[in-house]
Short mmCIF file of C-alpha atoms and ligand atoms in Angstrom, two decimals:
data_model
loop_
_atom_site.label_atom_id
_atom_site.label_comp_id
_atom_site.label_asym_id
_atom_site.label_seq_id
_atom_site.Cartn_x
_atom_site.Cartn_y
_atom_site.Cartn_z
CA UNK V 1 0.02 -0.10 0.01
CA UNK V 2 1.64 3.37 -1.17
CA UNK V 3 0.76 6.94 -1.19
CA UNK V 4 1.25 8.62 -4.49
CA UNK V 5 2.96 12.06 -4.03
CA UNK V 6 2.93 14.17 -7.20
CA UNK V 7 5.41 16.96 -7.27
CA UNK V 8 7.24 15.09 -4.57
CA UNK V 9 10.50 16.63 -5.34
CA UNK V 10 9.14 20.26 -5.12
CA UNK V 11 9.30 22.60 -2.29
CA UNK V 12 6.39 21.49 -0.15
CA UNK V 13 6.29 18.11 -1.65
CA UNK V 14 9.70 17.01 -0.66
CA UNK V 15 9.31 18.23 2.98
CA UNK V 16 5.86 16.19 3.06
CA UNK V 17 7.63 12.93 1.46
CA UNK V 18 10.07 13.23 4.60
CA UNK V 19 7.21 13.48 7.03
CA UNK V 20 5.46 10.45 5.25
CA UNK V 21 8.51 8.20 5.23
CA UNK V 22 9.17 9.15 8.97
CA UNK V 23 5.65 8.07 9.64
CA UNK V 24 6.31 4.76 7.69
CA UNK V 25 4.15 5.38 4.70
CA UNK V 26 5.31 4.02 1.45
CA UNK V 27 5.74 6.74 -1.09
CA UNK V 28 5.62 6.81 -4.76
CA UNK V 29 6.61 10.09 -6.27
CA UNK V 30 5.90 11.35 -9.67
CA UNK V 31 7.54 14.56 -10.54
CA UNK V 32 8.61 15.99 -13.99
CA UNK V 33 11.54 18.05 -12.58
CA UNK V 34 10.16 21.26 -14.24
CA UNK V 35 10.63 23.18 -11.07
CA UNK V 36 13.25 21.29 -8.90
CA UNK V 37 16.31 19.11 -9.33
CA UNK V 38 17.07 15.47 -9.02
CA UNK V 39 19.46 15.81 -6.05
CA UNK V 40 16.35 16.46 -3.83
CA UNK V 41 15.75 12.74 -4.05
CA UNK V 42 19.14 11.83 -2.83
CA UNK V 43 18.71 14.33 0.07
CA UNK V 44 15.35 12.90 1.00
CA UNK V 45 17.16 9.56 1.34
CA UNK V 46 19.95 11.04 3.27
CA UNK V 47 17.46 12.60 5.81
CA UNK V 48 15.27 9.59 6.20
CA UNK V 49 17.41 6.54 5.40
CA UNK V 50 14.64 5.55 2.91
CA UNK V 51 14.53 5.99 -0.85
CA UNK V 52 10.96 6.54 -2.23
CA UNK V 53 10.14 5.22 -5.60
CA UNK V 54 10.48 8.04 -8.14
CA UNK V 55 9.13 8.27 -11.65
CA UNK V 56 10.12 11.25 -13.61
CA UNK V 57 7.39 12.22 -16.07
CA UNK V 58 4.67 14.87 -16.74
CA UNK V 59 1.27 13.82 -15.33
CA UNK V 60 -0.35 14.92 -18.40
CA UNK V 61 0.92 11.63 -19.85
CA UNK V 62 -1.98 9.40 -18.82
CA UNK V 63 -0.62 6.16 -20.07
CA UNK V 64 2.59 6.38 -18.00
CA UNK V 65 0.28 7.27 -15.01
CA UNK V 66 -1.66 4.14 -15.61
CA UNK V 67 1.50 2.06 -15.52
CA UNK V 68 2.19 3.56 -12.09
CA UNK V 69 -1.16 2.57 -10.76
CA UNK V 70 -0.72 -0.83 -12.35
CA UNK V 71 2.73 -1.30 -10.86
CA UNK V 72 1.85 -0.15 -7.08
CA UNK V 73 -1.10 -0.62 -4.88
CA UNK V 74 -1.92 3.23 -4.48
CA UNK V 75 -4.19 3.81 -1.56
CA UNK V 76 -4.13 7.68 -1.56
CA UNK V 77 -2.66 10.69 -3.27
CA UNK V 78 -1.28 14.04 -2.16
CA UNK V 79 -1.23 16.23 -5.40
CA UNK V 80 1.33 18.90 -5.13
CA UNK V 81 2.30 18.94 -8.87
CA UNK V 82 1.27 22.30 -10.42
CA UNK V 83 2.65 25.37 -11.98
CA UNK V 84 2.52 28.09 -9.49
CA UNK V 85 3.94 31.35 -10.54
CA UNK V 86 1.26 34.01 -10.20
CA UNK V 87 2.70 36.39 -12.88
CA UNK V 88 3.56 33.67 -15.44
CA UNK V 89 -0.06 32.29 -15.30
CA UNK V 90 -1.51 35.59 -16.66
CA UNK V 91 0.89 35.43 -19.74
CA UNK V 92 0.37 31.72 -20.22
CA UNK V 93 -3.20 30.96 -19.17
CA UNK V 94 -3.91 28.09 -21.41
CA UNK V 95 -0.64 26.34 -20.43
CA UNK V 96 -1.69 26.92 -16.71
CA UNK V 97 -4.97 25.44 -17.23
CA UNK V 98 -3.77 22.56 -19.16
CA UNK V 99 -0.96 21.70 -16.79
CA UNK V 100 -2.91 22.10 -13.56
CA UNK V 101 -6.19 20.64 -14.48
CA UNK V 102 -5.32 17.80 -17.03
CA UNK V 103 -2.80 16.36 -14.54
CA UNK V 104 -5.40 16.50 -11.72
CA UNK V 105 -8.18 14.91 -14.06
CA UNK V 106 -5.76 12.13 -15.09
CA UNK V 107 -5.16 11.05 -11.45
CA UNK V 108 -8.86 11.23 -10.58
CA UNK V 109 -9.63 9.13 -13.69
CA UNK V 110 -7.32 6.37 -12.27
CA UNK V 111 -8.89 6.97 -8.87
CA UNK V 112 -12.41 6.69 -10.38
CA UNK V 113 -11.78 3.54 -12.14
CA UNK V 114 -9.90 1.68 -9.62
CA UNK V 115 -12.16 2.61 -6.64
CA UNK V 116 -9.61 4.53 -4.79
CA UNK V 117 -10.30 7.20 -2.12
CA UNK V 118 -8.10 9.60 -0.02
CA UNK V 119 -7.08 12.56 -2.19
CA UNK V 120 -5.43 15.61 -0.65
CA UNK V 121 -5.28 18.83 -2.73
CA UNK V 122 -2.80 21.50 -2.34
CA UNK V 123 -4.99 24.62 -2.37
CA UNK V 124 -4.26 28.20 -1.43
CA UNK V 125 -5.58 31.04 0.64
CA UNK V 126 -5.73 32.85 -2.61
CA UNK V 127 -9.19 31.42 -3.02
CA UNK V 128 -10.36 33.83 -0.58
CA UNK V 129 -9.14 36.89 -2.36
CA UNK V 130 -9.29 39.88 -0.17
CA UNK V 131 -11.53 38.68 2.56
CA UNK V 132 -13.76 41.22 4.23
CA UNK V 133 -12.70 40.22 7.82
CA UNK V 134 -9.83 38.69 9.51
CA UNK V 135 -8.85 36.02 10.61
CA UNK V 136 -9.93 33.99 7.62
CA UNK V 137 -11.83 30.70 8.56
CA UNK V 138 -13.02 27.98 6.22
CA UNK V 139 -16.63 29.61 6.04
CA UNK V 140 -15.28 32.78 4.68
CA UNK V 141 -16.80 33.23 1.21
CA UNK V 142 -14.54 32.63 -1.64
CA UNK V 143 -13.87 35.42 -4.30
CA UNK V 144 -12.90 35.08 -7.77
CA UNK V 145 -9.05 35.07 -7.58
CA UNK V 146 -7.24 37.67 -9.52
CA UNK V 147 -4.78 35.30 -11.19
CA UNK V 148 -5.21 32.29 -13.58
CA UNK V 149 -2.81 30.50 -11.08
CA UNK V 150 -5.57 31.28 -8.46
CA UNK V 151 -8.44 30.15 -10.66
CA UNK V 152 -6.81 26.71 -11.23
CA UNK V 153 -6.91 26.29 -7.58
CA UNK V 154 -10.61 27.23 -7.22
CA UNK V 155 -11.39 24.95 -10.21
CA UNK V 156 -9.28 22.17 -8.71
CA UNK V 157 -11.46 22.45 -5.51
CA UNK V 158 -14.77 22.28 -7.53
CA UNK V 159 -13.57 19.34 -9.54
CA UNK V 160 -12.66 17.33 -6.26
CA UNK V 161 -15.87 18.36 -4.63
CA UNK V 162 -17.91 16.86 -7.60
CA UNK V 163 -15.61 13.84 -7.72
CA UNK V 164 -16.17 13.13 -3.95
CA UNK V 165 -19.92 13.52 -4.24
CA UNK V 166 -20.52 11.58 -7.38
CA UNK V 167 -18.18 8.72 -6.51
CA UNK V 168 -18.50 8.78 -2.61
CA UNK V 169 -14.75 9.29 -2.17
CA UNK V 170 -12.81 11.28 0.50
CA UNK V 171 -10.93 14.38 -0.32
CA UNK V 172 -9.12 17.01 1.75
CA UNK V 173 -8.65 20.44 0.36
CA UNK V 174 -5.81 22.17 2.29
CA UNK V 175 -5.63 25.92 1.94
CA UNK V 176 -1.99 27.04 2.43
CA UNK V 177 -1.38 30.56 3.64
CA UNK V 178 2.43 31.63 2.83
CA UNK V 179 4.72 28.57 3.22
CA UNK V 180 8.30 29.56 4.05
CA UNK V 181 11.47 28.11 5.50
CA UNK V 182 13.66 24.93 4.88
CA UNK V 183 14.33 21.51 6.44
CA UNK V 184 16.40 21.75 9.67
CA UNK V 185 18.95 19.61 7.95
CA UNK V 186 19.36 22.25 5.36
CA UNK V 187 19.13 19.78 2.63
CA UNK V 188 15.52 20.59 1.56
CA UNK V 189 14.19 24.13 0.62
CA UNK V 190 12.79 26.33 -2.01
CA UNK V 191 15.02 26.23 -5.10
CA UNK V 192 15.52 29.67 -6.26
CA UNK V 193 15.23 29.14 -10.07
CA UNK V 194 15.17 32.56 -11.69
CA UNK V 195 14.27 35.66 -10.09
CA UNK V 196 12.12 34.93 -7.01
CA UNK V 197 8.54 36.23 -6.84
CA UNK V 198 8.02 35.42 -3.38
CA UNK V 199 9.04 37.46 -0.38
CA UNK V 200 11.25 35.09 1.59
CA UNK V 201 13.31 33.74 -1.16
CA UNK V 202 13.99 37.42 -2.31
CA UNK V 203 14.85 38.42 1.10
CA UNK V 204 17.37 35.30 1.26
CA UNK V 205 19.11 36.24 -1.94
CA UNK V 206 19.34 39.88 -1.07
CA UNK V 207 21.06 38.94 2.19
CA UNK V 208 23.32 36.80 0.27
CA UNK V 209 24.35 39.56 -2.18
CA UNK V 210 22.84 37.64 -5.18
CA UNK V 211 20.20 40.55 -5.33
CA UNK V 212 21.12 44.15 -4.68
CA UNK V 213 18.12 45.36 -2.85
CA UNK V 214 14.73 44.01 -1.81
CA UNK V 215 11.88 45.83 -3.40
CA UNK V 216 9.02 46.38 -0.81
CA UNK V 217 5.83 46.56 -2.81
CA UNK V 218 3.90 49.36 -1.16
CA UNK V 219 4.20 51.02 2.42
CA UNK V 220 0.81 52.84 2.06
CA UNK V 221 -1.49 50.02 2.96
CA UNK V 222 -3.93 50.41 5.71
CA UNK V 223 -1.76 48.29 8.11
CA UNK V 224 0.25 49.19 11.22
CA UNK V 225 3.61 50.06 9.32
CA UNK V 226 2.00 50.36 5.89
CA UNK V 227 3.35 47.26 4.35
CA UNK V 228 1.14 44.37 3.52
CA UNK V 229 0.30 41.50 6.13
CA UNK V 230 0.48 37.62 5.43
CA UNK V 231 0.42 34.49 7.54
CA UNK V 232 3.83 32.90 7.09
CA UNK V 233 3.60 29.24 7.93
CA UNK V 234 6.81 27.02 8.37
CA UNK V 235 7.07 24.41 5.58
CA UNK V 236 7.90 21.46 7.89
CA UNK V 237 4.74 22.31 10.14
CA UNK V 238 2.81 22.40 6.84
CA UNK V 239 4.21 19.10 5.64
CA UNK V 240 3.12 17.52 9.14
CA UNK V 241 -0.46 18.70 8.54
CA UNK V 242 -0.69 16.59 5.34
CA UNK V 243 0.30 13.50 7.19
CA UNK V 244 -2.45 14.39 9.86
CA UNK V 245 -5.00 15.05 7.01
CA UNK V 246 -4.17 11.84 5.42
CA UNK V 247 -4.42 9.70 8.53
CA UNK V 248 -7.85 11.41 9.19
CA UNK V 249 -9.11 10.58 5.72
CA UNK V 250 -7.94 6.98 5.89
CA UNK V 251 -9.59 6.39 9.37
CA UNK V 252 -12.66 8.12 8.61
CA UNK V 253 -15.94 6.20 8.74
CA UNK V 254 -18.66 6.25 5.85
CA UNK V 255 -20.87 8.50 8.06
CA UNK V 256 -18.18 11.39 8.06
CA UNK V 257 -18.22 14.24 5.59
CA UNK V 258 -16.73 13.40 2.25
CA UNK V 259 -14.98 16.67 1.94
CA UNK V 260 -12.54 18.01 4.54
CA UNK V 261 -11.43 21.63 4.02
CA UNK V 262 -8.64 23.07 6.32
CA UNK V 263 -6.83 26.45 6.53
CA UNK V 264 -3.28 25.82 7.13
CA UNK V 265 -1.65 28.95 8.77
CA UNK V 266 -0.15 30.15 12.12
CA UNK V 267 -3.20 32.49 12.86
CA UNK V 268 -0.80 35.25 13.11
CA UNK V 269 -0.20 38.07 10.60
CA UNK V 270 3.16 39.60 9.78
CA UNK V 271 3.94 42.57 7.71
CA UNK V 272 6.69 42.67 5.04
CA UNK V 273 8.68 45.14 7.15
CA UNK V 274 8.38 42.69 10.17
CA UNK V 275 9.51 39.73 8.01
CA UNK V 276 12.63 41.75 6.82
CA UNK V 277 13.47 42.77 10.42
CA UNK V 278 12.95 39.24 11.83
CA UNK V 279 15.20 37.92 9.15
CA UNK V 280 17.99 40.40 9.87
CA UNK V 281 17.69 39.74 13.75
CA UNK V 282 17.39 35.95 13.36
CA UNK V 283 20.53 35.62 11.11
CA UNK V 284 22.56 38.74 12.11
CA UNK V 285 22.59 39.96 8.55
CA UNK V 286 21.53 43.01 6.62
CA UNK V 287 18.75 43.08 4.12
CA UNK V 288 18.95 46.39 1.98
CA UNK V 289 15.55 47.38 0.70
CA UNK V 290 13.80 50.10 -1.12
CA UNK V 291 9.98 51.06 -1.03
CA UNK V 292 8.34 50.69 -4.34
CA UNK V 293 4.82 51.15 -5.71
CA UNK V 294 2.26 48.43 -4.80
CA UNK V 295 2.43 45.18 -7.02
CA UNK V 296 -0.53 44.67 -9.04
CA UNK V 297 -2.93 42.13 -7.68
CA UNK V 298 -1.63 42.10 -4.20
CA UNK V 299 -4.10 42.25 -1.24
CA UNK V 300 -3.61 44.21 1.86
CA UNK V 301 -3.95 41.51 4.56
CA UNK V 302 -4.56 37.84 4.92
CA UNK V 303 -4.18 35.58 7.98
CA UNK V 304 -5.69 32.26 8.89
CA UNK V 305 -8.10 31.09 11.65
CA UNK V 306 -6.56 27.54 11.70
CA UNK V 307 -8.70 26.31 14.71
CA UNK V 308 -10.48 23.78 12.71
CA UNK V 309 -7.14 22.01 11.76
CA UNK V 310 -6.32 21.97 15.38
CA UNK V 311 -9.65 20.72 16.41
CA UNK V 312 -10.15 17.94 13.92
CA UNK V 313 -6.47 16.99 12.96
CA UNK V 314 -4.77 17.79 16.00
CA UNK V 315 -2.28 19.92 14.17
CA UNK V 316 -1.10 23.34 14.72
CA UNK V 317 1.75 25.51 13.68
CA UNK V 318 4.70 25.24 16.16
CA UNK V 319 7.58 27.08 14.70
CA UNK V 320 8.08 30.77 15.18
CA UNK V 321 8.75 33.18 12.35
CA UNK V 322 12.43 33.76 13.62
CA UNK V 323 13.12 30.02 13.67
CA UNK V 324 11.70 29.49 10.12
CA UNK V 325 13.85 32.35 8.89
CA UNK V 326 16.90 30.94 10.51
CA UNK V 327 16.47 27.79 8.51
CA UNK V 328 16.15 29.91 5.28
CA UNK V 329 19.72 31.19 5.82
CA UNK V 330 21.11 27.87 6.51
CA UNK V 331 19.55 26.60 3.21
CA UNK V 332 21.19 29.46 1.47
CA UNK V 333 24.52 28.59 2.70
CA UNK V 334 24.01 24.98 1.57
CA UNK V 335 23.02 26.18 -1.83
CA UNK V 336 26.29 28.23 -1.98
CA UNK V 337 28.26 25.03 -1.47
CA UNK V 338 26.66 23.51 -4.42
CA UNK V 339 26.49 26.63 -6.56
CA UNK V 340 27.48 24.93 -9.80
CA UNK V 341 24.28 23.13 -10.17
CA UNK V 342 21.98 26.04 -9.26
CA UNK V 343 20.33 28.37 -11.98
CA UNK V 344 20.25 31.71 -10.58
C1 WQD C 401 4.11 38.34 0.27
C2 WQD C 401 4.24 39.87 0.53
C3 WQD C 401 4.28 41.17 -1.56
C4 WQD C 401 8.23 39.95 -2.88
C5 WQD C 401 1.68 34.33 -3.39
C6 WQD C 401 0.46 33.66 -4.30
C7 WQD C 401 -0.27 32.82 -3.37
C8 WQD C 401 0.65 31.66 -2.75
C9 WQD C 401 2.09 32.29 -2.22
C10 WQD C 401 1.57 29.91 -4.11
C11 WQD C 401 3.30 40.58 -0.53
C12 WQD C 401 5.53 41.39 -0.58
C13 WQD C 401 7.08 40.09 -2.11
C14 WQD C 401 9.04 40.99 -2.89
C15 WQD C 401 7.62 42.37 -1.53
N1 WQD C 401 0.90 30.61 -3.63
N2 WQD C 401 6.72 41.25 -1.35
N3 WQD C 401 8.90 42.21 -2.22
O1 WQD C 401 1.61 37.30 -2.92
O2 WQD C 401 0.95 36.63 -0.53
O3 WQD C 401 1.10 35.06 -2.42
O4 WQD C 401 2.52 33.26 -3.08
O5 WQD C 401 2.23 29.19 -4.35
O6 WQD C 401 -1.22 32.01 -4.06
O7 WQD C 401 -0.26 34.61 -4.66
O8 WQD C 401 3.21 35.94 -1.43
O9 WQD C 401 5.79 36.03 -1.17
O10 WQD C 401 4.76 36.90 -3.19
O11 WQD C 401 4.27 38.05 -1.15
O12 WQD C 401 7.44 43.40 -0.95
O13 WQD C 401 10.06 41.08 -3.62
O14 WQD C 401 5.44 40.30 0.26
O15 WQD C 401 3.88 42.42 -2.02
O16 WQD C 401 2.60 41.62 0.34
P1 WQD C 401 1.66 36.42 -1.88
P2 WQD C 401 4.53 36.69 -1.73
#
């Protein structure tokens, strides 16, 4: 019995594979290596002492996916594989719809035909848009996301809800807030391929001198210091939530709801400026920055009410912002030791 982890060599996927292996799950990874590198597999093995089965192919290739389902007794899936760059999704909408939705549908076809249940979907707080009140709980009304990337997440949720109801299967929709940090071993983290869009990788590279200055997108928001507020959740905490969500799905009885939805965040908002200062303090480094105009499509504030995950999964975020940011700096140092392979 194995768990299929798509995108299992990616940022959140690789951390989750480690937690699954540590909890004695058998793991089968499918990843097309479009946004990661092969050495992550070796590092997973170094951390856990176990080597998961790995297939390098694009999930749009249904015939290859069928072979994986033929070869393994798959009893659940955590689906991380997706394109995730917000800006790029606006420029390449059809590629985003094709990649994110066809791959999902291909897995669900296999699930449908083989009677498999237990599907965990990587969703995002972006499905809430700018919510009217904080913190955001799971009953907060969804808004049409600004980006194509966000729309693929909302559509994915709808496809899975229909799948669950029509075929009586269990699914869990996990809405991540802003994942940050790296593995404490410094062997896994977010690979900075190209110019980072997200705040923490950009801060990391600025502190390392790879980027000259951090651009802070706007200091005229109606927040305490004028910079936008998000809920930064440590990636290892986030990975553990997947194991808890999977265990709940696998243990649930037929009387329980078919669709679980959880917000995964810390419950605490931090401003861009607070993140920059916390990074400087945690790592005793300087992060030069300049204030710029607001970035198009950004919201002012988003932080989670994650009480439902605590109540039903027994999970809560445990790692402070400072601790998470320390792991980011250790990861950067690790990357510098292998800089020949990293595309900056
Ligand atoms: C955080 C804050 C920026 C970079 C996006 C996706 C979301 C999710 C995570 C992913 C904002 C500010 C950033 C910089 C800055 N999904 N910022 N200078 O926009 O909250 O969420 O990524 O896979 O769906 O929309 O995250 O890290 O880009 O930005 O000032 O160089 O940092 O304006 O306020 P965001 P982020």
